[in-house]
Short mmCIF file of C-alpha atoms in Angstrom, two decimals:
data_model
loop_
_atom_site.label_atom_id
_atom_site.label_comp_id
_atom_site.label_asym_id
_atom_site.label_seq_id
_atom_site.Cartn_x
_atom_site.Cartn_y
_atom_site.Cartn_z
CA UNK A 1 0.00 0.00 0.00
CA UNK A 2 1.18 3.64 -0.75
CA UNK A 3 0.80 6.44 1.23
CA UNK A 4 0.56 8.92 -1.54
CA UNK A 5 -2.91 8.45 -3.57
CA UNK A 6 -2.06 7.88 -7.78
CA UNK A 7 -5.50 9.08 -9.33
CA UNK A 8 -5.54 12.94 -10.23
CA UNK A 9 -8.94 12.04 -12.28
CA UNK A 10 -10.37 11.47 -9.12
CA UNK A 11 -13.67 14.18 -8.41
CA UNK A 12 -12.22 14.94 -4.60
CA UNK A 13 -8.45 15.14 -3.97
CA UNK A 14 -10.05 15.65 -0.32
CA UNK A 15 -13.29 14.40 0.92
CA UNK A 16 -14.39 15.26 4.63
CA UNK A 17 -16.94 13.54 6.70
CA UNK A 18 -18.22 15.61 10.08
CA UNK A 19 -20.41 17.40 12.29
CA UNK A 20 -21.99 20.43 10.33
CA UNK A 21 -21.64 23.00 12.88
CA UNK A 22 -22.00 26.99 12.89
CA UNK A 23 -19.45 28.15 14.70
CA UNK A 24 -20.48 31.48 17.10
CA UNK A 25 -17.60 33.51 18.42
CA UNK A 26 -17.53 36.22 21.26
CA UNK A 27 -14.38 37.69 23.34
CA UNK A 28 -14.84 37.10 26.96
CA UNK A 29 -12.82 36.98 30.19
CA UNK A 30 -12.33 34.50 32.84
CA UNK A 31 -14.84 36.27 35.43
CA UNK A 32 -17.31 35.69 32.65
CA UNK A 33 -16.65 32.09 32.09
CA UNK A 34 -16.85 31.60 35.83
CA UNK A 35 -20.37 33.38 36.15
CA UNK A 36 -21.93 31.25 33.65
CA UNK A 37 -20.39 27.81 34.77
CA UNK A 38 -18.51 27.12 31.58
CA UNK A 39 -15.70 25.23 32.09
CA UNK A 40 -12.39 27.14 30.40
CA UNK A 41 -10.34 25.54 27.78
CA UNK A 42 -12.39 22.44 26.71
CA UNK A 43 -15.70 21.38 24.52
CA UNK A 44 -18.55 20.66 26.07
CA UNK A 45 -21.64 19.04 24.74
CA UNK A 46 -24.87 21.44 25.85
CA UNK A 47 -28.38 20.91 25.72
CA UNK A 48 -30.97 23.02 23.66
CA UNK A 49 -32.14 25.12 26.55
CA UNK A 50 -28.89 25.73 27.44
CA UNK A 51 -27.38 26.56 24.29
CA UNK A 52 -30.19 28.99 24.04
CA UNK A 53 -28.58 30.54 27.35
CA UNK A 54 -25.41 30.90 26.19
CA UNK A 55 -26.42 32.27 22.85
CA UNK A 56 -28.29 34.94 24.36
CA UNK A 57 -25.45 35.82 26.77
CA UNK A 58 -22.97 36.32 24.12
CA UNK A 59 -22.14 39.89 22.83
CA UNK A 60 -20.76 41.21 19.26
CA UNK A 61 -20.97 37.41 17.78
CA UNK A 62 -19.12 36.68 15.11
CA UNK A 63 -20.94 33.99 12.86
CA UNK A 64 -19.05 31.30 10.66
CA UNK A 65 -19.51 27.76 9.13
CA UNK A 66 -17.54 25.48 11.38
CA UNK A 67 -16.94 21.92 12.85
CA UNK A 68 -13.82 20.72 12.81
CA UNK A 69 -13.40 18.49 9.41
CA UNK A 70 -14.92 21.85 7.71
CA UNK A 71 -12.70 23.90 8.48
CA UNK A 72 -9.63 21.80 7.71
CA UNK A 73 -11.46 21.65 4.54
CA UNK A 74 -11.67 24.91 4.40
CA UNK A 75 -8.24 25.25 4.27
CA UNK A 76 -7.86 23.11 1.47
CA UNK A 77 -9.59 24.90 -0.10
CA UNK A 78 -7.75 27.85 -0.05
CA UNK A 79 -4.77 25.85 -0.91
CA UNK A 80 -6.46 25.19 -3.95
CA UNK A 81 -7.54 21.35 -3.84
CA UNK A 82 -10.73 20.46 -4.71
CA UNK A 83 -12.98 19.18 -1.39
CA UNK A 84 -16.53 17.81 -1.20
CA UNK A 85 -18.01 17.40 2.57
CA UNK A 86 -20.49 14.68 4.37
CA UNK A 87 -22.39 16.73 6.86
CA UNK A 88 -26.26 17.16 8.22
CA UNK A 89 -27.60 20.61 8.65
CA UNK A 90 -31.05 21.03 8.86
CA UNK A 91 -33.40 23.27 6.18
CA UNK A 92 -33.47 26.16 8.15
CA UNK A 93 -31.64 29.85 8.24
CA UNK A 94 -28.47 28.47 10.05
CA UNK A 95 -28.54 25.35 7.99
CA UNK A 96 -29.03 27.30 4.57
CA UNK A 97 -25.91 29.69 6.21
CA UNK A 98 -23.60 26.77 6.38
CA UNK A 99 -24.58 25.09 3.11
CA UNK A 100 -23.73 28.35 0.92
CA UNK A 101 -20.53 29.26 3.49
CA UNK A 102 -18.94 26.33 2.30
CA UNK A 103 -20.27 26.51 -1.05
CA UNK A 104 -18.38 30.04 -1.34
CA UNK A 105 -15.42 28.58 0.42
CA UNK A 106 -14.64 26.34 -2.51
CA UNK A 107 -16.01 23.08 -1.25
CA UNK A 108 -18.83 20.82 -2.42
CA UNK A 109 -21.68 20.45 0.42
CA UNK A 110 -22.41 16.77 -0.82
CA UNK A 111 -26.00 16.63 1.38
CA UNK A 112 -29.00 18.86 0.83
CA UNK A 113 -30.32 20.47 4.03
CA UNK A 114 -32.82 18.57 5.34
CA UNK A 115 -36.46 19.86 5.30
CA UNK A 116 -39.10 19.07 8.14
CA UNK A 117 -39.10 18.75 11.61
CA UNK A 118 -36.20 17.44 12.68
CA UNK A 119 -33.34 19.04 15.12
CA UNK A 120 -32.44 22.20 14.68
CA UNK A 121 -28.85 22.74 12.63
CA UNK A 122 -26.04 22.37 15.20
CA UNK A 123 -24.05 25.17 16.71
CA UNK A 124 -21.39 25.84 19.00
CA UNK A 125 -20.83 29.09 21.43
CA UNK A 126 -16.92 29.83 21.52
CA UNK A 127 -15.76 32.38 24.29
CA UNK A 128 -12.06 33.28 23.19
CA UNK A 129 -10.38 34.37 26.57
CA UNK A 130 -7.74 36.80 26.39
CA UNK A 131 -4.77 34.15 26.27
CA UNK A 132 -6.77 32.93 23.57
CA UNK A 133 -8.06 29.88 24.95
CA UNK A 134 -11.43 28.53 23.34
CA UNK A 135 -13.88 27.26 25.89
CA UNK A 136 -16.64 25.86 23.76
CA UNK A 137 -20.19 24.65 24.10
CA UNK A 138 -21.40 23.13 21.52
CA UNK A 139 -25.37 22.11 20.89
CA UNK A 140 -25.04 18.76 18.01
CA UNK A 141 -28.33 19.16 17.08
CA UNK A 142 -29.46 17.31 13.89
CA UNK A 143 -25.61 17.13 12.34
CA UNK A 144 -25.24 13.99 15.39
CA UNK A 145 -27.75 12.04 13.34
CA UNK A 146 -25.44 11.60 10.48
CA UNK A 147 -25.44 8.19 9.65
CA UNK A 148 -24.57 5.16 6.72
CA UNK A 149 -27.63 6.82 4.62
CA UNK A 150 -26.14 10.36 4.43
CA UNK A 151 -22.83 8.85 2.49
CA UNK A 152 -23.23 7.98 -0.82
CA UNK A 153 -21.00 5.46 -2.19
CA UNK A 154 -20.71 6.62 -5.86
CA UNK A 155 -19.20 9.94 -4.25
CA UNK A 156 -17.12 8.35 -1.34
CA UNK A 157 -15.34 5.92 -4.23
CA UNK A 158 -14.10 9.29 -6.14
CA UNK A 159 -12.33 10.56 -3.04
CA UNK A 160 -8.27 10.18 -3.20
CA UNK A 161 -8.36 10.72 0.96
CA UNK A 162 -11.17 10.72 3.11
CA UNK A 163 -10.72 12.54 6.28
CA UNK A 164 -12.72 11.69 9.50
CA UNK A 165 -13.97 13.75 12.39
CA UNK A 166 -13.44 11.97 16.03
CA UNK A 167 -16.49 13.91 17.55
CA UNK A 168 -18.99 11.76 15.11
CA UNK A 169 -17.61 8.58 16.55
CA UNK A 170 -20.16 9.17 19.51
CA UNK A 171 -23.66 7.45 17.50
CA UNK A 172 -23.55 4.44 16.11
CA UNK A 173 -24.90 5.97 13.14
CA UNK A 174 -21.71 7.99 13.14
CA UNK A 175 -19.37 5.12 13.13
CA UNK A 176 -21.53 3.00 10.41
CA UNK A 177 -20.98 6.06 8.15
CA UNK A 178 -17.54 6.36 9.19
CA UNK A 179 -16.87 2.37 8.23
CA UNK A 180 -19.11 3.15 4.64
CA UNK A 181 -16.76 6.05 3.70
CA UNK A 182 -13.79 4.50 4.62
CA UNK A 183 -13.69 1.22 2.99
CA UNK A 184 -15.94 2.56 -0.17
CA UNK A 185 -12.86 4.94 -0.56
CA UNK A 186 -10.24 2.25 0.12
CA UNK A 187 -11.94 -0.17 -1.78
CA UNK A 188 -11.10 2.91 -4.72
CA UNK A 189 -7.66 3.10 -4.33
CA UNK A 190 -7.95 5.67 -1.72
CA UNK A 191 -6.75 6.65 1.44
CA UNK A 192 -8.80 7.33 4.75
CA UNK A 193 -8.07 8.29 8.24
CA UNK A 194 -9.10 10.47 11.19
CA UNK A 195 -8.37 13.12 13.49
CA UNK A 196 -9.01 11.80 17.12
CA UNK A 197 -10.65 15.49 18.31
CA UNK A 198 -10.68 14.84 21.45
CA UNK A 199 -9.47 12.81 24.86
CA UNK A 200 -12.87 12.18 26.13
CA UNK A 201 -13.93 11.13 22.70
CA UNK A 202 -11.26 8.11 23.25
CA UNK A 203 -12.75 7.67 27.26
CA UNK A 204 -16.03 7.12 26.10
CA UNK A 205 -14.66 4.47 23.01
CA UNK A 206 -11.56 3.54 23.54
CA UNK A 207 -12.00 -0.04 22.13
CA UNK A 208 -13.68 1.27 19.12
CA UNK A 209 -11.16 3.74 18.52
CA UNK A 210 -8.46 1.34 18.76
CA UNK A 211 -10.32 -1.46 16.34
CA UNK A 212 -11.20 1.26 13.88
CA UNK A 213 -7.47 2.96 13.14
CA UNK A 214 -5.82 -0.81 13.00
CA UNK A 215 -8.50 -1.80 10.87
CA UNK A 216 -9.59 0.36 8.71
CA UNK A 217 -7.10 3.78 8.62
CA UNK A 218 -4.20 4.48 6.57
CA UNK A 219 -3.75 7.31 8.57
CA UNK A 220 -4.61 9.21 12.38
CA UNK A 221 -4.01 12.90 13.24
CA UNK A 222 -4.55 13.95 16.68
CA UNK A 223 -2.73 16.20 19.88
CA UNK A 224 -0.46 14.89 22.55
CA UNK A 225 -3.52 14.17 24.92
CA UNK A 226 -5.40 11.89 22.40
CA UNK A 227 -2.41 10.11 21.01
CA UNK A 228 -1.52 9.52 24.71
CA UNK A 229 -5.29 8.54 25.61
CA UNK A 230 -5.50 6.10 22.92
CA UNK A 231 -2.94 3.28 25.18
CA UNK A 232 -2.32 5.57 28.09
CA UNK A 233 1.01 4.08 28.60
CA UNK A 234 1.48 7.47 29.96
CA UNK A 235 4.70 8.21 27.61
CA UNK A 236 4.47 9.99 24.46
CA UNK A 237 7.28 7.87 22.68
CA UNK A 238 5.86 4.62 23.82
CA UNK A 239 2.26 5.51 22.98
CA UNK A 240 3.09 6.92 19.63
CA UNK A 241 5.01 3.56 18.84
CA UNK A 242 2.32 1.23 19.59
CA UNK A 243 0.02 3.33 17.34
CA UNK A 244 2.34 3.18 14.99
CA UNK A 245 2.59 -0.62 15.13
CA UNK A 246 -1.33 -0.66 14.15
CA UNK A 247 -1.50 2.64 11.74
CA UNK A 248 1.16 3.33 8.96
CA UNK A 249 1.07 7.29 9.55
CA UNK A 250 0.66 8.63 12.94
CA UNK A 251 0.45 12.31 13.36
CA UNK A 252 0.63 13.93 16.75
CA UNK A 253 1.10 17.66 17.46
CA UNK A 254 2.51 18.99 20.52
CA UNK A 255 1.64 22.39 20.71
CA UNK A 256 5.09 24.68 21.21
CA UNK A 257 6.85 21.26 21.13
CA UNK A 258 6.44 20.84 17.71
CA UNK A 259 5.09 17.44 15.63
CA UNK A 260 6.30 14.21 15.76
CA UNK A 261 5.11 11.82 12.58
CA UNK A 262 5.90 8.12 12.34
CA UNK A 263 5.35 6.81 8.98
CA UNK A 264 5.98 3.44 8.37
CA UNK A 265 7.66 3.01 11.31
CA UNK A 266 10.45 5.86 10.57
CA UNK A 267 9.88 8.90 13.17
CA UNK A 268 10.29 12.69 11.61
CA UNK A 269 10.39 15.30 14.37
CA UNK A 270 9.06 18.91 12.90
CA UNK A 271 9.80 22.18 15.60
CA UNK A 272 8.00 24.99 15.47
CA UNK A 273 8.49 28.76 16.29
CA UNK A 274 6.55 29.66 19.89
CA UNK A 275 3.82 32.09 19.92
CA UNK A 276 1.20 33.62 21.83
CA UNK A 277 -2.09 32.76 20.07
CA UNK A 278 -4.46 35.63 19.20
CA UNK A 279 -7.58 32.96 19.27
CA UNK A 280 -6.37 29.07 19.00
CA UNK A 281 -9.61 27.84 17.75
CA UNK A 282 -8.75 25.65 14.24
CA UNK A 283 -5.42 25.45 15.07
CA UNK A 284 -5.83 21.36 15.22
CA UNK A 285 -7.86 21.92 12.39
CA UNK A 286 -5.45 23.78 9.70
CA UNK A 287 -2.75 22.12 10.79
CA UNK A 288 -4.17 18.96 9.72
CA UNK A 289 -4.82 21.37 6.19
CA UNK A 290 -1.49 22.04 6.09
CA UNK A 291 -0.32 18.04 6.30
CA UNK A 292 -3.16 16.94 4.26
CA UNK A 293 -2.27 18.92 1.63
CA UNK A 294 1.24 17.65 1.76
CA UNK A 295 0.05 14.15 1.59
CA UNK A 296 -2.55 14.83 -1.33
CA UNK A 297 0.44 16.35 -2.86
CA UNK A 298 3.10 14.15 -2.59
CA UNK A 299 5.04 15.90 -0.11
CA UNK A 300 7.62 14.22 2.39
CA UNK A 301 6.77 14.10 6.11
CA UNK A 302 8.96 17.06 7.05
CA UNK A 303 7.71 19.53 4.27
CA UNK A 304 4.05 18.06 4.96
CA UNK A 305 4.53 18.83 8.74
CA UNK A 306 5.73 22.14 8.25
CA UNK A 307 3.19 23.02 5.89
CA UNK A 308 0.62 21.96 9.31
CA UNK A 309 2.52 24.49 10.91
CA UNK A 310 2.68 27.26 8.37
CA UNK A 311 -1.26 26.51 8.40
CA UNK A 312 -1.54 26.57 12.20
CA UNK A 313 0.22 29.17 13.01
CA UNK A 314 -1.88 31.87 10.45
CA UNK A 315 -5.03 30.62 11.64
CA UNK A 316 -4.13 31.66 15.63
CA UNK A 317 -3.39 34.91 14.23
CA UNK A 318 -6.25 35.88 14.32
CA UNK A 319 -10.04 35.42 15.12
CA UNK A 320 -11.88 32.41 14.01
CA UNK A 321 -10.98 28.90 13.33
CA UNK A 322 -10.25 29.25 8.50
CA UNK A 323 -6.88 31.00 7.11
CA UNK A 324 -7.50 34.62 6.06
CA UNK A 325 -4.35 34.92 4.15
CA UNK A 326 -3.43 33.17 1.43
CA UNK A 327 -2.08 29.43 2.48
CA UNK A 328 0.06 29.14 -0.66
CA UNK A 329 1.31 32.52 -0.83
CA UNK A 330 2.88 31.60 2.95
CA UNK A 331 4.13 27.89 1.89
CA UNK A 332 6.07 29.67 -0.84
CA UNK A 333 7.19 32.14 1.58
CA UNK A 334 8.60 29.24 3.69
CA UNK A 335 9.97 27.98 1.00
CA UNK A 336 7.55 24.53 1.39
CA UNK A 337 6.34 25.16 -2.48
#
């Protein structure tokens, strides 16, 4: 097997599969955060009546397609490559938003919104502290109910990678379209993998995790925490290895630390530059834009880590989790192009 897809006829050199969220930023300090219970620094999963809170407590919003699949997709899109998208919003004014948004942004929304009575299209409340921590509550609403039915084979087989989202793995739904993606696109002559999103993700499935990135990925993206939740061996090195043992490319970023990638066994350690982020929301997600698009291209782990970087490092910039400036422009800058 090759880790570098061979068929540029191929409709999608990137095809996502995720939770269809709109993303709703507001500044807000630690006081704040305190006052209304959220809990700083990490996603939680909120209730209808209590997004509704939250919503109505935030000031000067800043509205934006999100999730975090999209928005690495959305940053493939700026790079240029051409991206399709699995996600459920439902027919409604925030659901209509996010189908054009990534429409405009370059990328194919593969799934009409869904008309009727269903759950309301997802969002999720982001309160960017001043050290630009995100502390996010996010309502799933009907995007949770993706499932097998949403993913149609005929477009999953013209994908050269598909990339999954973590956060879906929590419905069975989610994982039985996860599994029809996957080996529909493998089946192709494609690649597949996923980025791990999140620790408690790996709590709550740990088995299923596991089974599904020896079984069925050619490739796993994720942070220092997930990696390490995945076998808490409670060493980086030794977790990473045993990953590694199950999953040909292993991708873990370590925030300031840098990224360490074992392909096929051979580690490649990429440093980065420290720096105070103006808002770290997307920062997973672009990096995994950045290496993605150094895969799809044929890249070697070093340049494709750097371009992560390159990618990560313009999105915390600045407010809100896509690139503003142009992706390419900065790879050539880098000299990564």
């Amino acid at each position: 097997m090759t880790l570098t897809p061979q068929h540029p006829t191929k409709k999608y050199q990137v095809l996502g599969i995720g939770n269809a969220i709109v993303d709703v930023l507001t500044r807000s300090d630690d006081s704040f955060l305190e006052m209304m219970g959220i809990e700083k620094g990490i996603m939680q999963l909120v209730e209808r009546e209590r997004a509704e809170q939250l919503y109505g407590a935030m000031e000067n919003r800043v509205q934006a397609a999100g999730g975090s699949v999209a928005n690495t997709l959305a940053g493939l899109g700026n790079l240029g490559l051409r991206t399709g998208f699995f996600g459920r919003v439902r027919d409604d004014a925030l659901g209509r938003f996010y189908a054009d948004a990534m429409e405009k942004g370059g990328t194919d929304f593969v799934n009409p919104p869904v008309p009727g009575g269903e759950l309301p299209t997802s969002r999720s409340m982001i309160f960017v502290s001043p050290d630009g921590e995100r502390s996010m509550n996010t309502y799933l609403g009907i995007s949770a109910e993706l499932g097998p039915e949403d993913v149609a084979e005929e477009i999953a087989g013209q994908a050269d990678i598909i990339f999954l989202e973590g956060y879906l793995f929590d419905k069975p739904k989610g994982k039985e379209a996860f599994l029809r993606a996957a080996r529909t696109c493998r089946k192709a002559g494609g690649l597949a993998g996923i980025a791990i999103s999140d620790p408690f993700c790996v709590e709550r499935h740990r088995e299923d995790f596991l089974r599904l990135i020896a079984n069925e990925m050619d490739y796993v993206i994720g942070n220092e925490a997930e990696i390490r939740s995945l076998y808490q061996d409670d060493h980086l090195d030794k977790d990473l290895a045993r990953v590694a043992e199950v999953c040909p490319l292993v991708v873990c970023t370590r925030s300031g630390d840098g990224v360490s990638i074992m392909r096929n066994g051979e580690r490649t350690d990429v440093p980065v530059d420290k720096v105070v982020p103006v808002d770290a929301t997307g920062a997973g997600d672009q990096f995994a834009a950045g290496f993605l698009y150094g895969l799809a291209t044929g890249a070697d782990m070093e340049t494709a880590g750097r371009m992560g970087t390159v990618a990560a490092t313009e999105v915390i910039s600045h407010m809100g989790p896509r690139p503003e400036a142009d992706l390419k422009a900065l790879f050539r800058k880098n000299n990564l192009i």
